[in-house]
């Protein structure tokens, strides 16, 4: 993308070009939507699948598969004319070695379990101990504070704790303080339960997650008499280097930056084609089409595309990026849009609930987030699609941007959650089954992609980039954002997610 120079030799600006930026955004958006499709995105998915195939079956952060994925995307972006940066950082690599829960008595059987990322490992062969259920308070809190363990003896036990209210890390730490030798956290809604403890140094006891039904059944058995289980969770952990891929347009106002991102890494269990080669492919294809549609870089605002590393290990790449920004650099970012899993086979159409109109979970995003949600909802409605809200639950890379007070939004199609009957009527598919039955599994390959969902969400990205490349005022309120929105915390920013993602505290992000 060649640099456009004004008569004085400096970069051309929207003001110099004249005209209504809103109308110019409409025209560019229409052009990008027409050019961006599932076909283009699928080319990148085939490439990422091929990379995984020659890279031990996955593209996890710190692996050859992730490095090859980053070089593939970076080479295409650089050839298209973008300023490309590979931002390196250190992190703790992890790989699952064992995750198993076996009931030994009163009757032997296996219970499916997912280890919590950065858990403390059990010995090989597991740890055998009695189950001690942590009571659920009337307000739904459980296992978060020392008082929750006051009514029983947890010494030498595997603590059985319901998900909710506080982080997984806080629950396992409180269980350890009460004397437990392990923690099993069960879901408070349908679906499997996985997550991260966030900080490897904070892991106190081996910890895993199970379904709501399995947890409630174990709790019932424990209330009737002694229950003994064997918990085996073992995880390889070692320091490695990985990176983010950042690509920025050469034209546009550098003081008004539109950011669009997706995480590029997979889990180590599989190639991660829906999670999240799909989001990466949508972002990458939109970037390439923007370069072709606006070759002279005349759009008003700088557009910066990001493909994050180590999201699956606790948003490490986006955290590293935001932590490294100065106050002035944060002020220049007008908005951030995130796309994580946009082609689930049993898909839903979800936009992040910027205004908390659904009244659930973590509250609204920073000022401007509601408009980002509305723009996505309106665009999909114009294509005959209905959208439902998704909570800012801390499980993807919007988290650090929200913490920094930057308006955030985006779309997704669902992970391990269960599609309802109403959603099946809206979008088709099968009620009572997961949006993505291959979530974090080896079967998350090219066969695990719904091309209708991929195409719709690729066009969501294209529409947003086209409009905001010219005009961010519907989101920011005017051309220049007020500094106090950047220097104050976002609404609800100090509220940690329940452990599905890392906990963010205070003003700057803390790892």
GROMACS .gro file of C-alpha atoms in nm:
model
  511
    1UNK     CA    1   0.000   0.000   0.000
    2UNK     CA    2   0.203   0.299  -0.121
    3UNK     CA    3   0.228   0.606   0.102
    4UNK     CA    4   0.015   0.892  -0.030
    5UNK     CA    5   0.195   1.227  -0.010
    6UNK     CA    6   0.035   1.568   0.004
    7UNK     CA    7   0.175   1.869  -0.182
    8UNK     CA    8   0.403   1.958   0.110
    9UNK     CA    9   0.558   1.609   0.111
   10UNK     CA   10   0.370   1.487   0.423
   11UNK     CA   11   0.098   1.221   0.447
   12UNK     CA   12  -0.234   1.320   0.295
   13UNK     CA   13  -0.525   1.354   0.539
   14UNK     CA   14  -0.900   1.326   0.517
   15UNK     CA   15  -0.934   1.698   0.575
   16UNK     CA   16  -0.718   1.765   0.272
   17UNK     CA   17  -0.923   1.527   0.063
   18UNK     CA   18  -1.252   1.698   0.161
   19UNK     CA   19  -1.601   1.552   0.147
   20UNK     CA   20  -1.824   1.377   0.398
   21UNK     CA   21  -1.623   1.102   0.576
   22UNK     CA   22  -1.944   0.917   0.666
   23UNK     CA   23  -2.045   0.883   0.302
   24UNK     CA   24  -1.692   0.787   0.204
   25UNK     CA   25  -1.705   0.520   0.473
   26UNK     CA   26  -2.033   0.392   0.331
   27UNK     CA   27  -1.877   0.358  -0.013
   28UNK     CA   28  -1.561   0.186   0.110
   29UNK     CA   29  -1.761  -0.048   0.334
   30UNK     CA   30  -1.986  -0.151   0.046
   31UNK     CA   31  -1.680  -0.222  -0.169
   32UNK     CA   32  -1.512  -0.430   0.103
   33UNK     CA   33  -1.827  -0.626   0.184
   34UNK     CA   34  -1.866  -0.717  -0.182
   35UNK     CA   35  -1.503  -0.831  -0.210
   36UNK     CA   36  -1.472  -1.015   0.122
   37UNK     CA   37  -1.622  -1.365   0.132
   38UNK     CA   38  -1.605  -1.710   0.281
   39UNK     CA   39  -1.414  -1.819  -0.030
   40UNK     CA   40  -1.131  -1.578   0.041
   41UNK     CA   41  -1.123  -1.668   0.410
   42UNK     CA   42  -1.120  -2.040   0.328
   43UNK     CA   43  -0.793  -1.997   0.137
   44UNK     CA   44  -0.628  -1.896   0.463
   45UNK     CA   45  -0.796  -2.175   0.658
   46UNK     CA   46  -0.653  -2.428   0.414
   47UNK     CA   47  -0.311  -2.272   0.466
   48UNK     CA   48  -0.341  -2.286   0.846
   49UNK     CA   49  -0.456  -2.648   0.827
   50UNK     CA   50  -0.155  -2.736   0.613
   51UNK     CA   51   0.075  -2.560   0.859
   52UNK     CA   52  -0.071  -2.759   1.149
   53UNK     CA   53  -0.032  -3.082   0.954
   54UNK     CA   54   0.345  -3.035   0.927
   55UNK     CA   55   0.378  -2.891   1.279
   56UNK     CA   56   0.282  -3.172   1.519
   57UNK     CA   57  -0.087  -3.120   1.450
   58UNK     CA   58  -0.131  -2.778   1.611
   59UNK     CA   59  -0.042  -2.408   1.596
   60UNK     CA   60  -0.004  -2.341   1.968
   61UNK     CA   61   0.190  -2.038   2.093
   62UNK     CA   62   0.562  -2.104   2.115
   63UNK     CA   63   0.544  -2.388   1.861
   64UNK     CA   64   0.665  -2.421   1.502
   65UNK     CA   65   0.299  -2.418   1.393
   66UNK     CA   66   0.236  -2.076   1.541
   67UNK     CA   67   0.561  -1.934   1.406
   68UNK     CA   68   0.475  -2.058   1.056
   69UNK     CA   69   0.122  -1.916   1.086
   70UNK     CA   70   0.262  -1.577   1.186
   71UNK     CA   71   0.510  -1.575   0.896
   72UNK     CA   72   0.238  -1.675   0.651
   73UNK     CA   73   0.011  -1.390   0.758
   74UNK     CA   74   0.293  -1.139   0.791
   75UNK     CA   75   0.427  -1.212   0.444
   76UNK     CA   76   0.085  -1.155   0.285
   77UNK     CA   77   0.033  -0.832   0.477
   78UNK     CA   78   0.377  -0.696   0.393
   79UNK     CA   79   0.329  -0.781   0.025
   80UNK     CA   80  -0.001  -0.590   0.036
   81UNK     CA   81   0.186  -0.277   0.149
   82UNK     CA   82   0.132  -0.274   0.525
   83UNK     CA   83   0.392  -0.181   0.784
   84UNK     CA   84   0.432  -0.520   0.955
   85UNK     CA   85   0.582  -0.575   1.300
   86UNK     CA   86   0.647  -0.905   1.479
   87UNK     CA   87   0.619  -0.816   1.846
   88UNK     CA   88   0.799  -1.080   2.054
   89UNK     CA   89   0.738  -1.161   2.421
   90UNK     CA   90   0.816  -1.432   2.674
   91UNK     CA   91   0.548  -1.654   2.822
   92UNK     CA   92   0.500  -1.986   2.995
   93UNK     CA   93   0.425  -2.251   2.735
   94UNK     CA   94   0.192  -2.528   2.848
   95UNK     CA   95   0.083  -2.858   2.706
   96UNK     CA   96  -0.165  -3.107   2.850
   97UNK     CA   97  -0.007  -3.437   2.953
   98UNK     CA   98  -0.300  -3.592   3.143
   99UNK     CA   99  -0.652  -3.490   3.248
  100UNK     CA  100  -0.861  -3.756   3.415
  101UNK     CA  101  -1.108  -3.792   3.701
  102UNK     CA  102  -1.204  -4.142   3.815
  103UNK     CA  103  -1.460  -4.219   4.084
  104UNK     CA  104  -1.315  -4.510   4.287
  105UNK     CA  105  -1.606  -4.555   4.527
  106UNK     CA  106  -1.889  -4.615   4.586
  107UNK     CA  107  -1.883  -4.737   4.224
  108UNK     CA  108  -1.593  -4.697   3.981
  109UNK     CA  109  -1.644  -4.485   3.670
  110UNK     CA  110  -1.469  -4.210   3.474
  111UNK     CA  111  -1.590  -3.849   3.473
  112UNK     CA  112  -1.480  -3.633   3.175
  113UNK     CA  113  -1.260  -3.348   3.302
  114UNK     CA  114  -1.060  -3.061   3.151
  115UNK     CA  115  -0.755  -2.937   3.337
  116UNK     CA  116  -0.730  -2.567   3.415
  117UNK     CA  117  -0.443  -2.407   3.222
  118UNK     CA  118  -0.136  -2.341   3.439
  119UNK     CA  119  -0.257  -2.586   3.701
  120UNK     CA  120  -0.025  -2.746   3.950
  121UNK     CA  121   0.028  -3.105   3.835
  122UNK     CA  122  -0.051  -3.421   4.026
  123UNK     CA  123   0.204  -3.704   4.042
  124UNK     CA  124   0.191  -3.946   3.749
  125UNK     CA  125  -0.095  -4.181   3.826
  126UNK     CA  126  -0.291  -3.910   4.003
  127UNK     CA  127  -0.392  -3.818   4.356
  128UNK     CA  128  -0.656  -4.026   4.535
  129UNK     CA  129  -0.867  -3.856   4.801
  130UNK     CA  130  -1.222  -3.819   4.932
  131UNK     CA  131  -1.456  -3.563   4.774
  132UNK     CA  132  -1.566  -3.272   4.993
  133UNK     CA  133  -1.840  -3.055   4.844
  134UNK     CA  134  -1.825  -2.681   4.916
  135UNK     CA  135  -2.178  -2.559   4.997
  136UNK     CA  136  -2.339  -2.309   4.764
  137UNK     CA  137  -2.463  -1.997   4.946
  138UNK     CA  138  -2.806  -1.851   4.890
  139UNK     CA  139  -2.655  -1.578   4.669
  140UNK     CA  140  -2.480  -1.835   4.450
  141UNK     CA  141  -2.129  -1.773   4.584
  142UNK     CA  142  -1.917  -2.073   4.666
  143UNK     CA  143  -1.555  -2.150   4.739
  144UNK     CA  144  -1.427  -1.795   4.712
  145UNK     CA  145  -1.348  -1.710   5.075
  146UNK     CA  146  -1.220  -1.892   5.382
  147UNK     CA  147  -1.568  -1.867   5.536
  148UNK     CA  148  -1.705  -2.089   5.259
  149UNK     CA  149  -1.500  -2.378   5.399
  150UNK     CA  150  -1.580  -2.321   5.767
  151UNK     CA  151  -1.864  -2.574   5.784
  152UNK     CA  152  -1.657  -2.884   5.694
  153UNK     CA  153  -1.320  -3.057   5.705
  154UNK     CA  154  -1.139  -3.024   5.373
  155UNK     CA  155  -0.797  -3.145   5.488
  156UNK     CA  156  -0.663  -3.402   5.243
  157UNK     CA  157  -0.973  -3.381   5.022
  158UNK     CA  158  -1.056  -3.302   4.661
  159UNK     CA  159  -1.272  -2.991   4.697
  160UNK     CA  160  -1.580  -2.991   4.470
  161UNK     CA  161  -1.672  -2.629   4.394
  162UNK     CA  162  -1.941  -2.472   4.179
  163UNK     CA  163  -1.831  -2.215   3.919
  164UNK     CA  164  -1.933  -1.853   3.968
  165UNK     CA  165  -1.869  -1.505   4.115
  166UNK     CA  166  -1.490  -1.525   4.162
  167UNK     CA  167  -1.205  -1.655   3.947
  168UNK     CA  168  -1.097  -2.016   3.918
  169UNK     CA  169  -0.762  -1.907   4.062
  170UNK     CA  170  -0.931  -1.767   4.372
  171UNK     CA  171  -1.136  -2.084   4.422
  172UNK     CA  172  -0.838  -2.321   4.405
  173UNK     CA  173  -0.632  -2.096   4.631
  174UNK     CA  174  -0.908  -2.085   4.894
  175UNK     CA  175  -0.945  -2.464   4.873
  176UNK     CA  176  -0.570  -2.503   4.927
  177UNK     CA  177  -0.585  -2.276   5.232
  178UNK     CA  178  -0.859  -2.502   5.371
  179UNK     CA  179  -0.630  -2.803   5.335
  180UNK     CA  180  -0.757  -2.956   5.009
  181UNK     CA  181  -0.508  -3.145   4.792
  182UNK     CA  182  -0.701  -3.078   4.470
  183UNK     CA  183  -0.995  -2.884   4.330
  184UNK     CA  184  -1.265  -2.987   4.085
  185UNK     CA  185  -1.482  -2.698   3.967
  186UNK     CA  186  -1.817  -2.780   3.807
  187UNK     CA  187  -2.005  -2.559   3.564
  188UNK     CA  188  -2.309  -2.352   3.661
  189UNK     CA  189  -2.462  -2.391   3.314
  190UNK     CA  190  -2.476  -2.655   3.043
  191UNK     CA  191  -2.154  -2.750   2.869
  192UNK     CA  192  -1.798  -2.856   2.947
  193UNK     CA  193  -1.584  -2.635   3.168
  194UNK     CA  194  -1.229  -2.532   3.086
  195UNK     CA  195  -1.035  -2.221   3.170
  196UNK     CA  196  -0.711  -2.075   3.298
  197UNK     CA  197  -0.570  -1.998   3.641
  198UNK     CA  198  -0.391  -1.706   3.473
  199UNK     CA  199  -0.057  -1.703   3.653
  200UNK     CA  200   0.153  -2.022   3.679
  201UNK     CA  201   0.304  -1.903   4.007
  202UNK     CA  202  -0.042  -1.872   4.163
  203UNK     CA  203  -0.136  -2.239   4.119
  204UNK     CA  204  -0.171  -2.399   4.461
  205UNK     CA  205  -0.338  -2.736   4.398
  206UNK     CA  206  -0.416  -2.951   4.092
  207UNK     CA  207  -0.737  -2.815   3.938
  208UNK     CA  208  -0.980  -2.929   3.669
  209UNK     CA  209  -1.330  -2.855   3.543
  210UNK     CA  210  -1.634  -3.077   3.481
  211UNK     CA  211  -1.991  -3.029   3.359
  212UNK     CA  212  -2.276  -2.904   3.574
  213UNK     CA  213  -2.451  -3.242   3.558
  214UNK     CA  214  -2.138  -3.433   3.664
  215UNK     CA  215  -2.070  -3.192   3.948
  216UNK     CA  216  -2.423  -3.202   4.083
  217UNK     CA  217  -2.421  -3.582   4.071
  218UNK     CA  218  -2.091  -3.598   4.263
  219UNK     CA  219  -2.226  -3.349   4.518
  220UNK     CA  220  -2.536  -3.564   4.567
  221UNK     CA  221  -2.327  -3.879   4.615
  222UNK     CA  222  -2.100  -3.700   4.865
  223UNK     CA  223  -2.406  -3.592   5.066
  224UNK     CA  224  -2.519  -3.955   5.091
  225UNK     CA  225  -2.185  -4.105   5.196
  226UNK     CA  226  -1.810  -4.114   5.134
  227UNK     CA  227  -1.694  -4.070   4.774
  228UNK     CA  228  -1.333  -4.134   4.675
  229UNK     CA  229  -1.186  -4.012   4.346
  230UNK     CA  230  -0.855  -4.019   4.166
  231UNK     CA  231  -0.763  -3.684   4.008
  232UNK     CA  232  -0.483  -3.679   3.752
  233UNK     CA  233  -0.398  -3.346   3.587
  234UNK     CA  234  -0.047  -3.304   3.454
  235UNK     CA  235   0.079  -3.018   3.239
  236UNK     CA  236   0.413  -2.943   3.077
  237UNK     CA  237   0.516  -2.585   3.154
  238UNK     CA  238   0.830  -2.408   3.025
  239UNK     CA  239   0.940  -2.058   2.930
  240UNK     CA  240   0.923  -1.985   2.556
  241UNK     CA  241   0.906  -1.691   2.317
  242UNK     CA  242   0.617  -1.614   2.083
  243UNK     CA  243   0.477  -1.302   1.922
  244UNK     CA  244   0.199  -1.085   1.786
  245UNK     CA  245   0.170  -0.988   1.419
  246UNK     CA  246   0.082  -0.618   1.379
  247UNK     CA  247   0.005  -0.461   1.041
  248UNK     CA  248  -0.070  -0.092   0.996
  249UNK     CA  249  -0.182   0.112   0.698
  250UNK     CA  250   0.063   0.372   0.568
  251UNK     CA  251  -0.214   0.624   0.515
  252UNK     CA  252  -0.462   0.772   0.761
  253UNK     CA  253  -0.444   0.988   1.073
  254UNK     CA  254  -0.199   0.827   1.321
  255UNK     CA  255  -0.379   1.008   1.603
  256UNK     CA  256  -0.703   0.820   1.529
  257UNK     CA  257  -0.633   0.446   1.507
  258UNK     CA  258  -0.892   0.178   1.432
  259UNK     CA  259  -0.780  -0.162   1.564
  260UNK     CA  260  -0.915  -0.500   1.451
  261UNK     CA  261  -0.781  -0.826   1.591
  262UNK     CA  262  -0.806  -1.201   1.638
  263UNK     CA  263  -0.588  -1.455   1.811
  264UNK     CA  264  -0.373  -1.664   1.582
  265UNK     CA  265  -0.268  -1.942   1.819
  266UNK     CA  266  -0.449  -2.273   1.869
  267UNK     CA  267  -0.452  -2.500   2.170
  268UNK     CA  268  -0.196  -2.779   2.162
  269UNK     CA  269  -0.470  -3.041   2.126
  270UNK     CA  270  -0.547  -2.961   1.761
  271UNK     CA  271  -0.508  -2.731   1.459
  272UNK     CA  272  -0.758  -2.472   1.587
  273UNK     CA  273  -0.930  -2.402   1.257
  274UNK     CA  274  -1.248  -2.258   1.405
  275UNK     CA  275  -1.065  -2.149   1.723
  276UNK     CA  276  -0.924  -1.928   1.597
  277UNK     CA  277  -0.793  -1.961   1.245
  278UNK     CA  278  -1.144  -1.853   1.145
  279UNK     CA  279  -1.121  -1.512   1.311
  280UNK     CA  280  -0.763  -1.468   1.190
  281UNK     CA  281  -0.868  -1.556   0.835
  282UNK     CA  282  -1.154  -1.305   0.844
  283UNK     CA  283  -0.925  -1.027   0.970
  284UNK     CA  284  -0.646  -1.119   0.726
  285UNK     CA  285  -0.877  -1.135   0.424
  286UNK     CA  286  -1.034  -0.799   0.514
  287UNK     CA  287  -0.689  -0.642   0.543
  288UNK     CA  288  -0.590  -0.772   0.201
  289UNK     CA  289  -0.912  -0.647   0.045
  290UNK     CA  290  -0.868  -0.303   0.206
  291UNK     CA  291  -0.522  -0.279   0.052
  292UNK     CA  292  -0.665  -0.361  -0.293
  293UNK     CA  293  -0.973  -0.141  -0.264
  294UNK     CA  294  -0.791   0.168  -0.138
  295UNK     CA  295  -0.448   0.135  -0.296
  296UNK     CA  296  -0.354   0.498  -0.244
  297UNK     CA  297  -0.434   0.488   0.128
  298UNK     CA  298  -0.670   0.785   0.118
  299UNK     CA  299  -0.891   0.676   0.410
  300UNK     CA  300  -0.900   0.920   0.701
  301UNK     CA  301  -0.784   0.702   0.988
  302UNK     CA  302  -0.497   0.463   1.046
  303UNK     CA  303  -0.615   0.101   1.050
  304UNK     CA  304  -0.410  -0.145   1.255
  305UNK     CA  305  -0.469  -0.520   1.227
  306UNK     CA  306  -0.348  -0.753   1.503
  307UNK     CA  307  -0.308  -1.130   1.512
  308UNK     CA  308  -0.244  -1.212   1.876
  309UNK     CA  309  -0.020  -1.480   2.021
  310UNK     CA  310  -0.082  -1.691   2.335
  311UNK     CA  311  -0.449  -1.599   2.375
  312UNK     CA  312  -0.520  -1.958   2.470
  313UNK     CA  313  -0.280  -1.924   2.761
  314UNK     CA  314  -0.449  -1.624   2.919
  315UNK     CA  315  -0.459  -1.339   2.663
  316UNK     CA  316  -0.082  -1.302   2.691
  317UNK     CA  317  -0.029  -1.138   2.351
  318UNK     CA  318  -0.295  -0.869   2.379
  319UNK     CA  319  -0.198  -0.806   2.743
  320UNK     CA  320   0.165  -0.758   2.640
  321UNK     CA  321   0.063  -0.519   2.363
  322UNK     CA  322  -0.164  -0.300   2.577
  323UNK     CA  323   0.076  -0.298   2.873
  324UNK     CA  324   0.346  -0.165   2.641
  325UNK     CA  325   0.142   0.133   2.519
  326UNK     CA  326   0.209   0.477   2.662
  327UNK     CA  327  -0.085   0.687   2.779
  328UNK     CA  328  -0.059   0.888   2.456
  329UNK     CA  329  -0.060   0.574   2.243
  330UNK     CA  330  -0.370   0.443   2.419
  331UNK     CA  331  -0.541   0.776   2.361
  332UNK     CA  332  -0.485   0.743   1.988
  333UNK     CA  333  -0.678   0.413   1.966
  334UNK     CA  334  -1.037   0.502   1.880
  335UNK     CA  335  -1.178   0.149   1.909
  336UNK     CA  336  -1.094  -0.219   1.913
  337UNK     CA  337  -1.293  -0.497   1.742
  338UNK     CA  338  -1.228  -0.863   1.827
  339UNK     CA  339  -1.321  -1.174   1.628
  340UNK     CA  340  -1.282  -1.510   1.801
  341UNK     CA  341  -1.443  -1.825   1.654
  342UNK     CA  342  -1.656  -1.698   1.366
  343UNK     CA  343  -1.735  -2.026   1.188
  344UNK     CA  344  -1.875  -2.264   1.452
  345UNK     CA  345  -2.049  -2.563   1.286
  346UNK     CA  346  -2.366  -2.530   1.500
  347UNK     CA  347  -2.330  -2.153   1.496
  348UNK     CA  348  -2.499  -1.865   1.667
  349UNK     CA  349  -2.466  -1.500   1.566
  350UNK     CA  350  -2.348  -1.302   1.867
  351UNK     CA  351  -2.226  -0.944   1.909
  352UNK     CA  352  -2.056  -0.835   2.230
  353UNK     CA  353  -2.308  -0.664   2.457
  354UNK     CA  354  -2.151  -0.319   2.470
  355UNK     CA  355  -2.430  -0.151   2.667
  356UNK     CA  356  -2.513  -0.448   2.895
  357UNK     CA  357  -2.871  -0.441   2.768
  358UNK     CA  358  -2.891  -0.814   2.846
  359UNK     CA  359  -2.820  -0.737   3.211
  360UNK     CA  360  -2.594  -1.038   3.266
  361UNK     CA  361  -2.231  -1.093   3.354
  362UNK     CA  362  -1.960  -0.832   3.360
  363UNK     CA  363  -2.144  -0.512   3.274
  364UNK     CA  364  -2.104  -0.271   2.981
  365UNK     CA  365  -1.789  -0.189   2.791
  366UNK     CA  366  -1.632   0.158   2.785
  367UNK     CA  367  -1.827   0.445   2.631
  368UNK     CA  368  -1.867   0.380   2.258
  369UNK     CA  369  -1.894   0.002   2.293
  370UNK     CA  370  -2.273   0.018   2.263
  371UNK     CA  371  -2.240   0.178   1.918
  372UNK     CA  372  -2.001  -0.094   1.806
  373UNK     CA  373  -2.261  -0.354   1.903
  374UNK     CA  374  -2.537  -0.160   1.727
  375UNK     CA  375  -2.337  -0.127   1.406
  376UNK     CA  376  -2.278  -0.503   1.390
  377UNK     CA  377  -2.640  -0.581   1.474
  378UNK     CA  378  -2.772  -0.334   1.215
  379UNK     CA  379  -2.541  -0.468   0.945
  380UNK     CA  380  -2.647  -0.830   1.000
  381UNK     CA  381  -3.011  -0.723   1.019
  382UNK     CA  382  -2.968  -0.565   0.676
  383UNK     CA  383  -2.873  -0.912   0.555
  384UNK     CA  384  -3.179  -1.073   0.713
  385UNK     CA  385  -3.003  -1.204   1.024
  386UNK     CA  386  -3.095  -1.168   1.390
  387UNK     CA  387  -2.821  -1.120   1.649
  388UNK     CA  388  -2.805  -1.193   2.021
  389UNK     CA  389  -2.577  -1.034   2.277
  390UNK     CA  390  -2.264  -1.191   2.425
  391UNK     CA  391  -2.125  -1.091   2.762
  392UNK     CA  392  -1.779  -0.940   2.800
  393UNK     CA  393  -1.679  -1.243   3.008
  394UNK     CA  394  -1.303  -1.193   2.979
  395UNK     CA  395  -1.242  -1.494   2.758
  396UNK     CA  396  -1.085  -1.317   2.460
  397UNK     CA  397  -0.854  -1.036   2.358
  398UNK     CA  398  -1.098  -0.747   2.403
  399UNK     CA  399  -1.024  -0.777   2.778
  400UNK     CA  400  -0.704  -0.568   2.795
  401UNK     CA  401  -0.858  -0.299   2.573
  402UNK     CA  402  -1.167  -0.272   2.793
  403UNK     CA  403  -0.939  -0.246   3.095
  404UNK     CA  404  -0.761   0.045   2.925
  405UNK     CA  405  -1.093   0.226   2.864
  406UNK     CA  406  -1.095   0.170   2.487
  407UNK     CA  407  -1.436   0.107   2.323
  408UNK     CA  408  -1.456  -0.260   2.227
  409UNK     CA  409  -1.684  -0.495   2.038
  410UNK     CA  410  -1.688  -0.774   1.784
  411UNK     CA  411  -1.872  -1.089   1.690
  412UNK     CA  412  -1.849  -1.462   1.754
  413UNK     CA  413  -2.042  -1.781   1.679
  414UNK     CA  414  -2.008  -1.975   2.005
  415UNK     CA  415  -1.779  -2.229   2.168
  416UNK     CA  416  -1.871  -2.502   2.417
  417UNK     CA  417  -2.205  -2.343   2.511
  418UNK     CA  418  -2.527  -2.522   2.422
  419UNK     CA  419  -2.761  -2.392   2.151
  420UNK     CA  420  -3.114  -2.330   2.276
  421UNK     CA  421  -3.436  -2.416   2.095
  422UNK     CA  422  -3.501  -2.046   2.034
  423UNK     CA  423  -3.154  -2.005   1.880
  424UNK     CA  424  -3.211  -2.306   1.656
  425UNK     CA  425  -3.528  -2.137   1.528
  426UNK     CA  426  -3.329  -1.820   1.460
  427UNK     CA  427  -3.025  -1.967   1.289
  428UNK     CA  428  -3.091  -2.333   1.220
  429UNK     CA  429  -2.868  -2.606   1.354
  430UNK     CA  430  -2.936  -2.842   1.642
  431UNK     CA  431  -3.076  -2.738   1.979
  432UNK     CA  432  -2.925  -2.908   2.282
  433UNK     CA  433  -2.581  -2.943   2.123
  434UNK     CA  434  -2.269  -2.728   2.152
  435UNK     CA  435  -2.208  -2.448   1.905
  436UNK     CA  436  -1.870  -2.610   1.844
  437UNK     CA  437  -1.858  -2.978   1.947
  438UNK     CA  438  -1.485  -2.985   1.859
  439UNK     CA  439  -1.394  -2.691   2.083
  440UNK     CA  440  -1.030  -2.733   2.197
  441UNK     CA  441  -1.008  -3.079   2.043
  442UNK     CA  442  -0.812  -3.248   1.765
  443UNK     CA  443  -1.124  -3.250   1.545
  444UNK     CA  444  -1.121  -2.869   1.515
  445UNK     CA  445  -1.008  -2.893   1.154
  446UNK     CA  446  -1.143  -2.789   0.814
  447UNK     CA  447  -1.444  -3.017   0.861
  448UNK     CA  448  -1.538  -2.814   1.168
  449UNK     CA  449  -1.625  -2.495   0.977
  450UNK     CA  450  -1.964  -2.356   0.878
  451UNK     CA  451  -1.904  -2.151   0.565
  452UNK     CA  452  -2.229  -1.956   0.601
  453UNK     CA  453  -2.121  -1.829   0.942
  454UNK     CA  454  -1.768  -1.765   0.816
  455UNK     CA  455  -1.893  -1.560   0.523
  456UNK     CA  456  -2.137  -1.355   0.731
  457UNK     CA  457  -1.876  -1.267   0.990
  458UNK     CA  458  -1.606  -1.194   0.732
  459UNK     CA  459  -1.845  -0.936   0.591
  460UNK     CA  460  -1.908  -0.800   0.944
  461UNK     CA  461  -1.534  -0.732   0.968
  462UNK     CA  462  -1.521  -0.579   0.620
  463UNK     CA  463  -1.819  -0.353   0.686
  464UNK     CA  464  -1.672  -0.226   1.013
  465UNK     CA  465  -1.326  -0.162   0.867
  466UNK     CA  466  -1.470   0.022   0.568
  467UNK     CA  467  -1.680   0.256   0.780
  468UNK     CA  468  -1.433   0.323   1.061
  469UNK     CA  469  -1.139   0.371   0.826
  470UNK     CA  470  -1.316   0.692   0.729
  471UNK     CA  471  -1.532   0.787   1.028
  472UNK     CA  472  -1.515   0.688   1.396
  473UNK     CA  473  -1.733   0.973   1.523
  474UNK     CA  474  -2.043   0.752   1.580
  475UNK     CA  475  -1.830   0.557   1.831
  476UNK     CA  476  -1.613   0.830   1.979
  477UNK     CA  477  -1.869   1.112   1.978
  478UNK     CA  478  -1.650   1.348   1.779
  479UNK     CA  479  -1.328   1.341   1.582
  480UNK     CA  480  -1.104   1.382   1.889
  481UNK     CA  481  -1.176   1.174   2.194
  482UNK     CA  482  -1.160   1.332   2.539
  483UNK     CA  483  -0.860   1.229   2.744
  484UNK     CA  484  -1.059   1.148   3.058
  485UNK     CA  485  -1.217   0.844   2.888
  486UNK     CA  486  -0.870   0.698   2.838
  487UNK     CA  487  -0.729   0.780   3.182
  488UNK     CA  488  -1.024   0.646   3.382
  489UNK     CA  489  -1.108   0.279   3.414
  490UNK     CA  490  -1.387   0.135   3.202
  491UNK     CA  491  -1.723   0.067   3.369
  492UNK     CA  492  -1.686  -0.258   3.556
  493UNK     CA  493  -1.320  -0.290   3.454
  494UNK     CA  494  -1.212  -0.394   3.803
  495UNK     CA  495  -1.466  -0.678   3.806
  496UNK     CA  496  -1.277  -0.996   3.729
  497UNK     CA  497  -1.433  -1.266   3.515
  498UNK     CA  498  -1.517  -1.583   3.703
  499UNK     CA  499  -1.202  -1.749   3.579
  500UNK     CA  500  -1.294  -1.826   3.219
  501UNK     CA  501  -1.030  -1.566   3.139
  502UNK     CA  502  -0.749  -1.402   3.335
  503UNK     CA  503  -0.826  -1.159   3.614
  504UNK     CA  504  -0.744  -0.793   3.543
  505UNK     CA  505  -0.688  -0.563   3.839
  506UNK     CA  506  -0.678  -0.187   3.874
  507UNK     CA  507  -0.559   0.052   3.606
  508UNK     CA  508  -0.276  -0.126   3.426
  509UNK     CA  509  -0.303  -0.493   3.348
  510UNK     CA  510  -0.124  -0.723   3.589
  511UNK     CA  511   0.011  -1.063   3.489
   0.00000   0.00000   0.00000
